[in-house]
Amino acid sequence: MKVKPDFSRCVFASNNRGKLAEVQAVLGPLGLTIVAQSELGIDSAAETAATFAGNALLKARHAARRSGLPAIADDSGLCVDALGGRPGVQSARYAGTDASDADNVRKLLAELRGVPADQRQARFHCAAVLVTPDDSIEPVLAEDEWHGVILLEPAGTGGFGYDPVFYDPAIGKGAAELTTDEKNTVSHRGKALRLLASRLKRVAPGNFNDHR
Ligand code: IMP
């Protein structure tokens, strides 16, 4: 028999502290306590799917199975027009399997050397998914994007990943110049998570603080 799901404590299927802070800022106010999988001793799942949504599902299912808790995963990345959409799903591993954020940014700027300012369009993509350990609800999936351009050199000290070289012309700021709340208002992850929350409220009503 399937038990009514309890979302008060969820595991986040990532060890990325930057992502975790953004997820907690959006989902915490709904009454969800989000625990990083590393705090529960859960290893990372292999990201072998060809799409963001496919990888998000792999990660969430792995964490839900290991923890016995509802699991939220985010698979995200940067797609650069001048690079035919790369690094895409390979964003975390762009400069190699153990690449740091700084390595990836360096490689990106090197590949874009000589590409003029009006041809540096890019977008962040986020697929966010929630699954329950016993599949008592269908996986809830939400995706969104953040459009901007790649700077010629890093700017700002906030965020993580490619934030220092991503600039949003609509707000006139770089991603690394935004606070977590400002970034969540406009970012791929903030928008995808709000969509995920609204879909989750529909499939599992009565589980959340509904003032947002
Ligand atoms: P994954 O989802 O764990 O495969 O990793 C996504 C990778 O994409 C991160 O390691 C970052 O390099 C990049 N990325 C995803 N979202 C963001 C963001 O909000 N800012 C900067 N980089 C990001």
Coordinates of C-alpha atoms and ligand atoms in Angstrom, one line a residue:
M1 CA 0.0 0.0 0.0
K2 CA 1.3 3.5 -0.9
V3 CA 1.6 5.8 2.1
K4 CA 0.7 9.5 1.8
P5 CA 4.0 11.3 1.1
D6 CA 5.6 13.5 3.7
F7 CA 7.6 16.3 2.2
S8 CA 8.7 18.0 5.5
R9 CA 12.2 16.6 5.1
C10 CA 13.7 16.1 1.6
V11 CA 17.2 15.1 0.4
F12 CA 18.9 17.2 -2.2
A13 CA 20.7 15.0 -4.7
S14 CA 23.8 17.2 -5.1
N15 CA 26.9 18.1 -3.1
N16 CA 27.1 21.6 -4.8
R17 CA 26.8 24.1 -1.8
G18 CA 25.9 26.9 -4.2
K19 CA 22.9 25.0 -5.6
L20 CA 21.9 23.9 -2.1
A21 CA 21.7 27.5 -0.8
E22 CA 19.6 28.5 -3.8
V23 CA 17.2 25.5 -3.4
Q24 CA 16.9 26.2 0.4
A25 CA 16.0 29.8 -0.3
V26 CA 13.2 28.9 -2.6
L27 CA 11.8 25.8 -1.0
G28 CA 12.5 26.5 2.7
P29 CA 9.7 29.0 3.1
L30 CA 7.2 26.3 1.9
G31 CA 8.1 24.3 5.1
L32 CA 10.5 21.9 3.5
T33 CA 13.8 21.0 5.2
I34 CA 16.3 20.3 2.6
V35 CA 19.3 18.1 3.5
A36 CA 22.3 17.6 1.3
Q37 CA 22.9 14.0 0.3
S38 CA 26.5 14.2 1.6
E39 CA 25.1 14.8 5.1
L40 CA 23.4 11.4 4.8
G41 CA 26.5 9.7 3.5
I42 CA 25.0 9.3 0.0
D43 CA 27.4 9.1 -2.9
S44 CA 26.8 10.9 -6.3
A45 CA 24.9 9.1 -9.1
A46 CA 26.6 8.7 -12.5
E47 CA 25.2 11.4 -14.9
T48 CA 24.9 9.2 -17.9
A49 CA 21.7 10.6 -19.6
A50 CA 21.9 12.8 -22.7
T51 CA 19.4 15.4 -21.3
F52 CA 19.2 17.7 -18.3
A53 CA 15.8 16.1 -17.3
G54 CA 17.2 12.6 -17.7
N55 CA 20.2 13.3 -15.5
A56 CA 18.0 15.0 -12.9
L57 CA 15.8 11.9 -12.7
L58 CA 18.8 9.6 -12.3
K59 CA 20.2 11.7 -9.5
A60 CA 16.8 12.1 -7.7
R61 CA 16.0 8.3 -7.9
H62 CA 19.4 7.4 -6.6
A63 CA 19.1 9.7 -3.6
A64 CA 15.5 8.7 -2.8
R65 CA 16.4 5.0 -2.9
R66 CA 19.4 5.4 -0.7
S67 CA 17.8 7.8 1.9
G68 CA 14.2 6.6 2.0
L69 CA 13.2 10.3 1.7
P70 CA 11.6 12.3 -1.1
A71 CA 14.4 13.6 -3.2
I72 CA 14.9 16.8 -5.2
A73 CA 17.5 17.0 -7.9
D74 CA 18.6 19.7 -10.2
D75 CA 20.6 19.1 -13.4
S76 CA 21.7 22.3 -15.0
G77 CA 24.3 23.8 -17.2
L78 CA 25.4 26.5 -19.6
C79 CA 24.6 26.4 -23.3
V80 CA 26.6 28.8 -25.4
D81 CA 25.3 29.7 -28.9
A82 CA 28.8 30.3 -30.4
L83 CA 29.8 26.8 -29.2
G84 CA 26.8 25.0 -30.7
G85 CA 25.2 24.7 -27.2
R86 CA 28.2 23.4 -25.4
P87 CA 29.1 22.7 -22.6
G88 CA 25.5 21.8 -22.0
V89 CA 25.0 18.7 -19.9
Q90 CA 28.8 18.5 -19.6
S91 CA 29.0 21.9 -17.9
A92 CA 30.4 20.5 -14.6
R93 CA 33.0 18.4 -16.4
Y94 CA 33.8 20.8 -19.3
A95 CA 37.5 21.0 -18.5
G96 CA 37.8 17.4 -17.3
T97 CA 36.3 15.0 -14.7
D98 CA 37.7 16.7 -11.7
A99 CA 37.7 20.3 -13.1
S100 CA 37.1 23.1 -10.7
D101 CA 34.8 26.0 -11.4
A102 CA 37.9 28.2 -12.2
D103 CA 39.2 25.5 -14.7
N104 CA 35.8 25.5 -16.5
V105 CA 35.6 29.3 -16.7
R106 CA 39.1 29.5 -18.0
K107 CA 38.4 26.9 -20.7
L108 CA 35.2 28.7 -21.7
L109 CA 36.9 32.1 -22.0
A110 CA 39.7 30.5 -24.0
E111 CA 37.2 28.9 -26.4
L112 CA 35.4 32.2 -26.8
R113 CA 38.6 34.2 -27.4
G114 CA 38.0 36.5 -30.4
V115 CA 34.2 36.0 -30.4
P116 CA 32.8 39.6 -30.4
A117 CA 30.5 40.9 -27.7
D118 CA 27.3 40.7 -29.9
Q119 CA 27.9 37.0 -30.6
R120 CA 28.4 35.8 -27.0
Q121 CA 24.8 34.8 -26.2
A122 CA 24.2 31.9 -23.8
R123 CA 21.6 30.5 -21.5
F124 CA 21.6 28.5 -18.3
H125 CA 19.1 25.6 -18.3
C126 CA 17.8 23.9 -15.2
A127 CA 15.7 20.7 -14.9
A128 CA 14.4 20.3 -11.4
V129 CA 12.7 17.1 -10.3
L130 CA 11.2 15.6 -7.2
V131 CA 10.6 11.9 -6.7
T132 CA 9.3 9.9 -3.7
P133 CA 11.2 6.7 -2.6
D134 CA 8.1 4.5 -3.1
D135 CA 6.9 6.2 -6.3
S136 CA 3.7 7.2 -4.4
I137 CA 3.5 10.1 -6.8
E138 CA 4.7 10.4 -10.4
P139 CA 8.0 12.3 -10.7
V140 CA 7.4 16.1 -10.7
L141 CA 9.5 17.8 -13.3
A142 CA 10.0 21.5 -14.1
E143 CA 12.4 23.2 -16.4
D144 CA 13.4 26.8 -17.2
E145 CA 16.1 28.9 -18.6
W146 CA 18.1 32.2 -18.0
H147 CA 19.3 34.1 -21.0
G148 CA 22.4 36.3 -21.0
V149 CA 25.8 36.8 -22.5
I150 CA 29.3 35.6 -21.7
L151 CA 31.6 38.4 -20.4
L152 CA 35.1 38.9 -21.7
E153 CA 36.5 38.5 -18.2
P154 CA 35.1 37.5 -14.8
A155 CA 33.1 40.1 -12.7
G156 CA 31.7 39.8 -9.2
T157 CA 32.4 37.5 -6.2
G158 CA 29.1 35.7 -5.5
G159 CA 27.5 32.6 -6.9
F160 CA 29.3 29.5 -8.2
G161 CA 30.2 27.8 -11.4
Y162 CA 30.0 30.1 -14.5
D163 CA 28.4 32.9 -12.6
P164 CA 31.5 35.2 -12.8
V165 CA 31.3 35.3 -16.6
F166 CA 27.5 35.3 -17.1
Y167 CA 25.9 38.7 -17.6
D168 CA 22.1 39.5 -17.8
P169 CA 21.6 42.5 -20.0
A170 CA 17.9 42.8 -18.9
I171 CA 19.0 43.6 -15.3
G172 CA 22.4 45.1 -16.2
K173 CA 24.3 42.8 -13.8
G174 CA 26.5 39.8 -13.8
A175 CA 25.3 36.6 -12.0
A176 CA 28.1 36.8 -9.5
E177 CA 27.0 40.4 -8.6
L178 CA 23.6 39.2 -7.3
T179 CA 22.6 38.1 -3.9
T180 CA 21.1 34.6 -3.6
D181 CA 17.6 36.0 -3.5
E182 CA 18.2 38.4 -6.4
K183 CA 19.6 35.5 -8.5
N184 CA 16.7 33.2 -7.6
T185 CA 14.2 35.9 -8.9
V186 CA 15.6 35.7 -12.5
S187 CA 17.7 32.5 -12.7
H188 CA 16.9 29.2 -14.4
R189 CA 17.0 27.4 -11.0
G190 CA 14.8 29.9 -9.2
K191 CA 12.2 29.8 -11.9
A192 CA 12.3 26.0 -12.3
L193 CA 12.0 25.5 -8.6
R194 CA 9.0 27.8 -8.2
L195 CA 7.3 25.9 -11.1
L196 CA 8.2 22.6 -9.4
A197 CA 6.7 23.9 -6.1
S198 CA 3.5 24.9 -7.8
R199 CA 3.2 21.6 -9.6
L200 CA 3.9 19.7 -6.3
K201 CA 1.2 21.7 -4.5
R202 CA -1.2 20.5 -7.1
V203 CA -0.3 16.8 -6.8
A204 CA 0.1 16.8 -3.0
P205 CA -2.1 19.5 -1.6
G206 CA -2.0 20.3 2.1
N207 CA 1.7 19.5 2.5
F208 CA 3.1 23.1 2.3
N209 CA 3.0 26.5 3.8
D210 CA 0.9 28.2 1.1
H211 CA 1.6 31.8 1.8
R212 CA 4.0 32.0 -1.2
Ligands
IMP1 P1 25.4 19.4 -12.6 O1 23.9 19.8 -12.7 O2 25.7 18.9 -11.2 O3 25.7 18.4 -13.7 O4 26.3 20.6 -12.8 C1 25.9 21.8 -13.4 C2 27.1 22.6 -13.7 O5 26.6 23.7 -14.5 C3 27.7 23.3 -12.4 O6 28.8 22.6 -11.9 C4 28.1 24.7 -13.0 O7 29.3 24.6 -13.6 C5 27.0 24.9 -14.0 N1 25.9 25.7 -13.5 C6 24.6 25.3 -13.3 N2 23.9 26.2 -12.7 C7 24.7 27.3 -12.6 C8 24.5 28.6 -12.0 O8 23.4 28.9 -11.5 N3 25.5 29.4 -12.0 C9 26.7 29.0 -12.5 N4 27.0 27.8 -13.0 C10 26.0 26.9 -13.1

